Short mmCIF file of C-alpha atoms and ligand atoms in Angstrom, two decimals:
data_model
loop_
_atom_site.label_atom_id
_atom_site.label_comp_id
_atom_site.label_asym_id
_atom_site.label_seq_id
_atom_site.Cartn_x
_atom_site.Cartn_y
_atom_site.Cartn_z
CA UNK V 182 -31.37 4.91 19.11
CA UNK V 183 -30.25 4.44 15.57
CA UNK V 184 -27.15 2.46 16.64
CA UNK V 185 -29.59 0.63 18.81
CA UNK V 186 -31.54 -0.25 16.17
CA UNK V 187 -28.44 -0.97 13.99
CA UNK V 188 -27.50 -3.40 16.38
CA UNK V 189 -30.70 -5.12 17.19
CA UNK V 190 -30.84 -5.30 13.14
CA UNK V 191 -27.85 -7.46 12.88
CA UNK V 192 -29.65 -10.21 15.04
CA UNK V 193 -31.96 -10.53 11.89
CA UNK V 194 -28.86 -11.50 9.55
CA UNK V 195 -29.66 -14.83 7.55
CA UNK V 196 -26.79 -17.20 7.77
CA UNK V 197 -25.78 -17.14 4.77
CA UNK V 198 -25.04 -13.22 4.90
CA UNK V 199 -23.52 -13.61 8.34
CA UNK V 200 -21.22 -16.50 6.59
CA UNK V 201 -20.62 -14.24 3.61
CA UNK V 202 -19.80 -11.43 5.50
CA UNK V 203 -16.96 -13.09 7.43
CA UNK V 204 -15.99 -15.01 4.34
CA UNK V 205 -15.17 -11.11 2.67
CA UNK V 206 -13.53 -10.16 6.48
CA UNK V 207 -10.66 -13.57 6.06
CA UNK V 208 -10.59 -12.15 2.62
CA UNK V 209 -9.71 -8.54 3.38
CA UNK V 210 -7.43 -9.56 5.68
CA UNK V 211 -5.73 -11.72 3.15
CA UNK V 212 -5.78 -9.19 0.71
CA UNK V 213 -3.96 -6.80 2.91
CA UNK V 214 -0.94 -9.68 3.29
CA UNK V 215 -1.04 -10.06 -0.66
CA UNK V 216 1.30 -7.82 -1.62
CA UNK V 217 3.99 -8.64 0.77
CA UNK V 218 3.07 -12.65 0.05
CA UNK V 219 4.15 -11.65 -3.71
CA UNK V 220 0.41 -13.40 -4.25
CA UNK V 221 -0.49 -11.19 -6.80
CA UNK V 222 0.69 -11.91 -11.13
CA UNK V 223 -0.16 -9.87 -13.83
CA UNK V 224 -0.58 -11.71 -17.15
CA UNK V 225 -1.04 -9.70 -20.45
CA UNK V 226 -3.18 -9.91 -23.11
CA UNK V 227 -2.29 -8.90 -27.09
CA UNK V 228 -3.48 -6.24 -28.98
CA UNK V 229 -2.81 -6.55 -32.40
CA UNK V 230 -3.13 -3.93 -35.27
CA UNK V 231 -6.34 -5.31 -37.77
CA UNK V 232 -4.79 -4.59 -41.03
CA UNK V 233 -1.59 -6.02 -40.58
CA UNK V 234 -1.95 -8.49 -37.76
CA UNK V 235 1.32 -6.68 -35.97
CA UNK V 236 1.68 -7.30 -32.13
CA UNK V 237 1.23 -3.97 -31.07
CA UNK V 238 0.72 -3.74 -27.20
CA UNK V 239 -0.65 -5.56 -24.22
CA UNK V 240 -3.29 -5.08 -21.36
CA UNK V 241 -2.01 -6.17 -17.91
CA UNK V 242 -4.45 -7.70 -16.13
CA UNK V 243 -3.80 -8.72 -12.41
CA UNK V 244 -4.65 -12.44 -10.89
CA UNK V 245 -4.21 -13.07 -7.36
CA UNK V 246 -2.75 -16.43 -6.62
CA UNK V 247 -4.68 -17.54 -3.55
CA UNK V 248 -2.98 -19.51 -1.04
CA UNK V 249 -6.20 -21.70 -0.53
CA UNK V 250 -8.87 -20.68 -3.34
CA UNK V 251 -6.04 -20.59 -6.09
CA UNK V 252 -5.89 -18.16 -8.92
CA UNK V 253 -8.73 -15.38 -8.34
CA UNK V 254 -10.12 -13.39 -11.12
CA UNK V 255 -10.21 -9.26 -10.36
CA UNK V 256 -13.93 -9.93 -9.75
CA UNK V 257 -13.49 -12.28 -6.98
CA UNK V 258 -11.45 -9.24 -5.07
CA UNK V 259 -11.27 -5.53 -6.92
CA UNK V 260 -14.42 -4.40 -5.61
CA UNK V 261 -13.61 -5.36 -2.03
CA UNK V 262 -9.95 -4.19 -2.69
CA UNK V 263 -11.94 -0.57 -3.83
CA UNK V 264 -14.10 -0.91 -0.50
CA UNK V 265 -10.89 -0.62 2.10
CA UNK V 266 -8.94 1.14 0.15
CA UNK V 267 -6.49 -1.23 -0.79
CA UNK V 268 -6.57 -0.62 -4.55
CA UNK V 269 -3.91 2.08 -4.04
CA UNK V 270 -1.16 -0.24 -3.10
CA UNK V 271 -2.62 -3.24 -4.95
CA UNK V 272 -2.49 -0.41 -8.30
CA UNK V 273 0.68 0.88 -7.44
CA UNK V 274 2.07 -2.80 -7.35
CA UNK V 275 0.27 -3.48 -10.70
CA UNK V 276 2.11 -0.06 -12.35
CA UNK V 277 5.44 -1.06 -11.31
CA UNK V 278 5.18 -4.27 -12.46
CA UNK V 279 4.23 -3.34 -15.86
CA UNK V 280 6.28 -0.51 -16.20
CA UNK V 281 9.04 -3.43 -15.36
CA UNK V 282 7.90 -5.55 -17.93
CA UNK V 283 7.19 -3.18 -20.61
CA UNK V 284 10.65 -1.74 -19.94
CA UNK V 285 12.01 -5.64 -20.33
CA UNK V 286 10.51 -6.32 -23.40
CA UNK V 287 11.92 -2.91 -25.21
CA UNK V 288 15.31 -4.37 -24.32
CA UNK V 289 14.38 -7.24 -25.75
CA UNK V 290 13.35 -5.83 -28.90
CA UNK V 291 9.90 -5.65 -28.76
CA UNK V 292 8.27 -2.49 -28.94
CA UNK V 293 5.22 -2.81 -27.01
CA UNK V 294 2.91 -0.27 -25.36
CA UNK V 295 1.27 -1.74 -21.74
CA UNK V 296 -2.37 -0.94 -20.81
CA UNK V 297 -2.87 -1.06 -16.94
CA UNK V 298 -6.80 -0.43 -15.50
CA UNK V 299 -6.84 2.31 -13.03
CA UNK V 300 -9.41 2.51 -10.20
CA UNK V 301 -11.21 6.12 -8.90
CA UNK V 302 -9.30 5.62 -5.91
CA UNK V 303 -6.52 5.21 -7.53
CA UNK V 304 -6.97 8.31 -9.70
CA UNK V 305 -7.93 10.56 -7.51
CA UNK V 306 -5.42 10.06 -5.09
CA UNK V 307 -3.90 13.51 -4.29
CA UNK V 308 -0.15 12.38 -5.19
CA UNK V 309 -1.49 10.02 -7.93
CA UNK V 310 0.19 12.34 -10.94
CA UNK V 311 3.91 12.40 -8.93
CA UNK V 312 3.60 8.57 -8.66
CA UNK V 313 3.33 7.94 -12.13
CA UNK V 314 6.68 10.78 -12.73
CA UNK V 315 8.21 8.97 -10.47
CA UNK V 316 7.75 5.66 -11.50
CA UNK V 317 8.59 6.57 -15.09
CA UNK V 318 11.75 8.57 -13.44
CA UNK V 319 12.81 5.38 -11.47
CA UNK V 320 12.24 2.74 -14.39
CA UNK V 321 13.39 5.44 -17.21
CA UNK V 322 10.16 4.35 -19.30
CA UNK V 323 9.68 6.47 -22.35
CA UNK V 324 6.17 7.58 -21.19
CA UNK V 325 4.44 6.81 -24.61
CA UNK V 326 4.72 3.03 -23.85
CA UNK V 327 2.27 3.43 -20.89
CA UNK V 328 -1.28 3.48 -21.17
CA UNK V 329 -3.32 4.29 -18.48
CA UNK V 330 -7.18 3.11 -19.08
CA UNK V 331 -10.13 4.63 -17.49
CA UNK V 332 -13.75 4.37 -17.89
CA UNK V 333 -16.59 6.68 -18.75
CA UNK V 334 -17.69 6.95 -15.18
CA UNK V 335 -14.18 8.29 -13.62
CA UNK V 336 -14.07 10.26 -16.49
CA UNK V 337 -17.14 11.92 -16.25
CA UNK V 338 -17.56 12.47 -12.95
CA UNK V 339 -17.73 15.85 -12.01
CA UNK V 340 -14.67 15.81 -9.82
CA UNK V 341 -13.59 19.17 -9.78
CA UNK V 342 -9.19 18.39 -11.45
CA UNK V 343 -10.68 15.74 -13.84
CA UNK V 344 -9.74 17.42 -16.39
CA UNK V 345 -6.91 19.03 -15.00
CA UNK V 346 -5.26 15.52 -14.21
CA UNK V 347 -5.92 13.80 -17.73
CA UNK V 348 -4.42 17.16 -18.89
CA UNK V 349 -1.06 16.83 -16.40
CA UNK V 350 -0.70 12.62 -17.47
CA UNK V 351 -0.79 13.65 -20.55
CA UNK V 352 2.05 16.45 -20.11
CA UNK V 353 3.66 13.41 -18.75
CA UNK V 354 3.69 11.81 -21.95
CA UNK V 355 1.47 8.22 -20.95
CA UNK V 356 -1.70 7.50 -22.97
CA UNK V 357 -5.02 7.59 -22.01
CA UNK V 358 -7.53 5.24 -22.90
CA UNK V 359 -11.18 4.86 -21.98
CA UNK V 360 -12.17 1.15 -21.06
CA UNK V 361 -15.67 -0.34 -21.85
CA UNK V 362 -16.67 2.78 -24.26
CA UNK V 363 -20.76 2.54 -24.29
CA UNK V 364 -21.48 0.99 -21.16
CA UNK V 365 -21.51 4.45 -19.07
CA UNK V 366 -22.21 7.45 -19.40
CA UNK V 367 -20.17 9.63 -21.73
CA UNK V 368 -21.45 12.97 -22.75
CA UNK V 369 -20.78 13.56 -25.79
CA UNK V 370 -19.90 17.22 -25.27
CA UNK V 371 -17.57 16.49 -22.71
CA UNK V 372 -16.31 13.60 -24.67
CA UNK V 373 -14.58 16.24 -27.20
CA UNK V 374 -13.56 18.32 -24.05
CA UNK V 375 -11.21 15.42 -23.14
CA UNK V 376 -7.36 14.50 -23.84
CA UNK V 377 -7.69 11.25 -24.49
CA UNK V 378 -5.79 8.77 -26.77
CA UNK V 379 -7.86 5.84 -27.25
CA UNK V 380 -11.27 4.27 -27.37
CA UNK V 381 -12.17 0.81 -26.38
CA UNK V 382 -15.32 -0.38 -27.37
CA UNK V 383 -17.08 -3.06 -24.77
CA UNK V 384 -17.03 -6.43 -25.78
CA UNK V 385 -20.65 -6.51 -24.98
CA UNK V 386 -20.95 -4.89 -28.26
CA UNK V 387 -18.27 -7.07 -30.15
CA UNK V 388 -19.93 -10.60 -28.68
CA UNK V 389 -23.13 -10.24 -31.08
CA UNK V 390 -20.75 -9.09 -34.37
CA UNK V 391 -21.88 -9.58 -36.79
CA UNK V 392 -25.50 -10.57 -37.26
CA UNK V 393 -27.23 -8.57 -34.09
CA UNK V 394 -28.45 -5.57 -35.97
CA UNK V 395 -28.22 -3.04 -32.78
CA UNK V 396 -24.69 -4.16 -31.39
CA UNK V 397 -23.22 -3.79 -35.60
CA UNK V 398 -25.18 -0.35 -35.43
CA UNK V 399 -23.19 0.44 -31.75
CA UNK V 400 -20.05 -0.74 -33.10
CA UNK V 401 -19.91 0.96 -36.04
CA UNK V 402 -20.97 4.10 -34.81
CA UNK V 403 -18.07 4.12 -31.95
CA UNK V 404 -15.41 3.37 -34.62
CA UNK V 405 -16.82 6.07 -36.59
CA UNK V 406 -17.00 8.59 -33.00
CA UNK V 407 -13.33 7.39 -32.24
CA UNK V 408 -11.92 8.09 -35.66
CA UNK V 409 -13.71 11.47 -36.16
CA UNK V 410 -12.42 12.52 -32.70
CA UNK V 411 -8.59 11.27 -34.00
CA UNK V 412 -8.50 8.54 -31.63
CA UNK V 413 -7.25 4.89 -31.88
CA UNK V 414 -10.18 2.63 -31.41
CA UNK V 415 -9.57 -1.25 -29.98
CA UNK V 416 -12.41 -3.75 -29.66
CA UNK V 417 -12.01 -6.27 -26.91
CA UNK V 418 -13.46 -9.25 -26.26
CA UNK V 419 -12.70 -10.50 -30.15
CA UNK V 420 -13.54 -14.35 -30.16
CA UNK V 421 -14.62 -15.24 -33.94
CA UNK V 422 -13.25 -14.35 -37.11
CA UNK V 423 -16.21 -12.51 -38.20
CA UNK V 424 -15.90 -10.25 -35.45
CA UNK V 425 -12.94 -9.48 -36.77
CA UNK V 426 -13.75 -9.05 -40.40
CA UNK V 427 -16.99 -6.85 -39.48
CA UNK V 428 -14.56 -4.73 -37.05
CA UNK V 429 -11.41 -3.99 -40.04
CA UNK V 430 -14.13 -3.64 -42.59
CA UNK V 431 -15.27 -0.50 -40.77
CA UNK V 432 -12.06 0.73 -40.09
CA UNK V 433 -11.12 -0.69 -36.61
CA UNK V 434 -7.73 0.00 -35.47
CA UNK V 435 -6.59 -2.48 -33.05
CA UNK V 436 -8.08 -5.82 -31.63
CA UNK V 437 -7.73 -7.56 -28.62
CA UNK V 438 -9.77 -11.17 -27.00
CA UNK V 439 -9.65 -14.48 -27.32
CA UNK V 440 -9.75 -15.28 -31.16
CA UNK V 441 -6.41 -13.31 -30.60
CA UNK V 442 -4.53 -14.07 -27.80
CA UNK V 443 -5.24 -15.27 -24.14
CA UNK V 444 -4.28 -13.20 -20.87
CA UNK V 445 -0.74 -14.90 -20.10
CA UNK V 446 2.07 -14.63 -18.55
CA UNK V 447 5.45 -12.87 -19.85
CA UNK V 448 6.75 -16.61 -20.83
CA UNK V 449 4.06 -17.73 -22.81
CA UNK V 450 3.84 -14.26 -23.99
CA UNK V 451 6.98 -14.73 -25.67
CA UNK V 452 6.01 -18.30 -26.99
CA UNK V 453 2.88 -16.98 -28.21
CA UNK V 454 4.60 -13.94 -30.24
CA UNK V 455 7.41 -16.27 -31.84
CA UNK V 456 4.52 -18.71 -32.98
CA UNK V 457 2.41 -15.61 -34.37
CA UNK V 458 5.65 -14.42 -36.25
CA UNK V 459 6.49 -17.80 -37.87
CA UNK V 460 3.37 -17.93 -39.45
CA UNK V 461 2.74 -15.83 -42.30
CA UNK V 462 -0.28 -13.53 -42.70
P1 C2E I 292 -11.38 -5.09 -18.71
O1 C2E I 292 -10.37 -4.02 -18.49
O2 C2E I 292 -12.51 -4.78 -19.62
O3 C2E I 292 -10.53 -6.34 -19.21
C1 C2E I 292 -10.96 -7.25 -20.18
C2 C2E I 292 -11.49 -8.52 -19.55
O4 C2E I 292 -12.08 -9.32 -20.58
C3 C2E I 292 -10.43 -9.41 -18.91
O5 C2E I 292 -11.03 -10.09 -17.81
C4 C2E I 292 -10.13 -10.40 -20.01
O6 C2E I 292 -9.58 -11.61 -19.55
C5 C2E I 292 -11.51 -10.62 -20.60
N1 C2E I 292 -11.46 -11.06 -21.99
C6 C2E I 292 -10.48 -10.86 -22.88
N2 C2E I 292 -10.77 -11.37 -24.07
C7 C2E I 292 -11.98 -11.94 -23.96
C8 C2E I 292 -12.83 -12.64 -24.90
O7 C2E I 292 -12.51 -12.84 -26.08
N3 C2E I 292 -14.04 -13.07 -24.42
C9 C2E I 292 -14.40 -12.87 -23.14
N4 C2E I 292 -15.61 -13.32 -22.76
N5 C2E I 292 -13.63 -12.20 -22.24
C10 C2E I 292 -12.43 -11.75 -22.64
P2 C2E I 292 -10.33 -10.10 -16.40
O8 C2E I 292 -8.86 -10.31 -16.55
O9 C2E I 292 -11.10 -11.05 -15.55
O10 C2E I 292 -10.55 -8.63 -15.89
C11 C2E I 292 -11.84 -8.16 -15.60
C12 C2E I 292 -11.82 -6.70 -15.23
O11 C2E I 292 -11.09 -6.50 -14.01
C13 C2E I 292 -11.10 -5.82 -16.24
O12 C2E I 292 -11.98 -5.57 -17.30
C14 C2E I 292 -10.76 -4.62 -15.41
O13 C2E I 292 -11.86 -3.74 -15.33
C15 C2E I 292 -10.51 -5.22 -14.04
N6 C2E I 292 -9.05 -5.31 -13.80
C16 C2E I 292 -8.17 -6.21 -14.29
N7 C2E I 292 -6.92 -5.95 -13.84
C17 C2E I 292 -7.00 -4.84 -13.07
C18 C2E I 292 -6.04 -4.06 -12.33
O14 C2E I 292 -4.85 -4.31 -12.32
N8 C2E I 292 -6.54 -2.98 -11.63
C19 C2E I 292 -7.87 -2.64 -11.65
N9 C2E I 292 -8.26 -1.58 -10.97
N10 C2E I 292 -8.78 -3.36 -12.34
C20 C2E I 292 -8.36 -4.44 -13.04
MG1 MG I 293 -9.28 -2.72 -19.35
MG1 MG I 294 -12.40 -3.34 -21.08
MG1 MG I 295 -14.72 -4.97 -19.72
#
């Protein structure tokens, strides 16, 4: 009766959802091809210590190069990549990559860490911890110059091995960051149960630096959470130069957005650092 039912219920679709429903089935279809289409780019984004300025690391953060629709954003397809499943090879594609690239840039003399966004997929996958030895085995990485960034929700789930598997990556020798620290839903006690690296506070916060009294109360309070805890904090989404002035007057370690540096690719990467370096601070 209930697939009846189910059935009949599909008759009462509106257009529209009938329309974006096949729209996301051509889409999921596509996104299966992607990988083998070499569709998909990551482009990187700085991170920059705020005392001295010094190019410190990147994020890598994927674009999918649409045959029709042109460059997509990860909103336009992660979620329905994390619906079918497809995150795992669309994530194991983004590691290698910039595992490839970090490893690239070392020979070239720069010494910079790369930040790649995990899904829950992703890390909970049950050979998720070999595939990160053996991608460091196969590109001979030094471990310390990947960073793996999660948020508060796949940390905090209670996922029996959570803990287990932050404690096994970090055996490995790969830092671990949490993304978007203050949007979820971190327990504090659990917080200090966790081997974690790095703290990222949500731009959300760092937008309305410095004159919104509650998001300078937020921000100030993570930096001074990180630091007590030992761990480097980064503020994204860093646009004006007050934002940055609000965020190394209270001790910020790293930032990364827009008033810094652009997601781009590994050319203009290279453009942008020789610029920055020509330029004194
Ligand atoms: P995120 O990890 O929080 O990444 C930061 C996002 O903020 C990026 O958007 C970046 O382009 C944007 N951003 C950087 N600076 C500024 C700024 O100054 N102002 C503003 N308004 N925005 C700024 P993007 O590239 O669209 O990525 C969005 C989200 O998609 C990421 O958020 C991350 O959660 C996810 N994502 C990106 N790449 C991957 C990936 O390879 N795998 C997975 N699973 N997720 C990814
Ligand atoms: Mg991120
Ligand atoms: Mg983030
Ligand atoms: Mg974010």
């Amino acid at each position: 009766a209930a697939k009846a039912r189910g059935r009949a219920h599909s008759v009462f679709f509106e257009p529209r959802q009938v329309s974006l429903a096949r729209d996301n089935l051509v889409l999921e279809g596509q996104l299966g091809q992607a990988i083998a289409q070499e569709e998909f780019a990551l482009l990187f984004q700085p991170q920059v210590c705020a005392r001295d300025g010094r190019f410190v690391g990147v994020e890598a953060l994927i674009r999918w190069n649409h045959p029709e629709r042109g460059l997509l954003v990860p909103d336009a397809f992660i979620a329905l990549a994390e619906q079918h499943r497809l995150i795992v090879p669309i994530g194991a594609w983004v590691l290698r990559e910039a595992a490839r690239q970090a490893r690239l840039w070392h020979e070239a003399g720069l010494p910079l860490t790369v930040a790649v966004n995990l899904s829950t997929l992703q890390f909970q996958a049950p050979d998720f911890i070999a595939s990160i030895e053996q991608l460091l085995a196969e590109t001979a990485l030094p471990p310390g110059w990947l960073e793996l960034e999660l948020t508060e929700r796949m940390l905090m789930d209670d996922v029996p091995g959570v803990l287990a598997r932050l404690a096994q990556l970090r055996q490995l020798g790969v830092k671990l960051s949490v993304d978007d620290f203050g949007t979820g839903y971190s327990s504090l006690s659990h917080l200090k149960e966790l081997p974690i690296d790095k703290m990222k506070i949500d731009r959300s916060f760092v937008r309305e630096l410095p004159q919104q009294r509650e998001s300078a109360a937020i921000a100030g309070a993570i930096i001074e959470l990180a630091r007590g805890l030992g761990l480097t904090v980064v503020a994204e989404g860093v646009e004006t130069e007050a934002q940055r002035e609000f965020l190394l007057a209270h001790g910020c370690d790293q930032l990364q957005g827009m008033g810094i540096g652009a997601p781009m690719d590994a050319v203009a990467l290279q453009a942008w650092q020789r610029a920055r370096t020509s330029i004194p601070t």
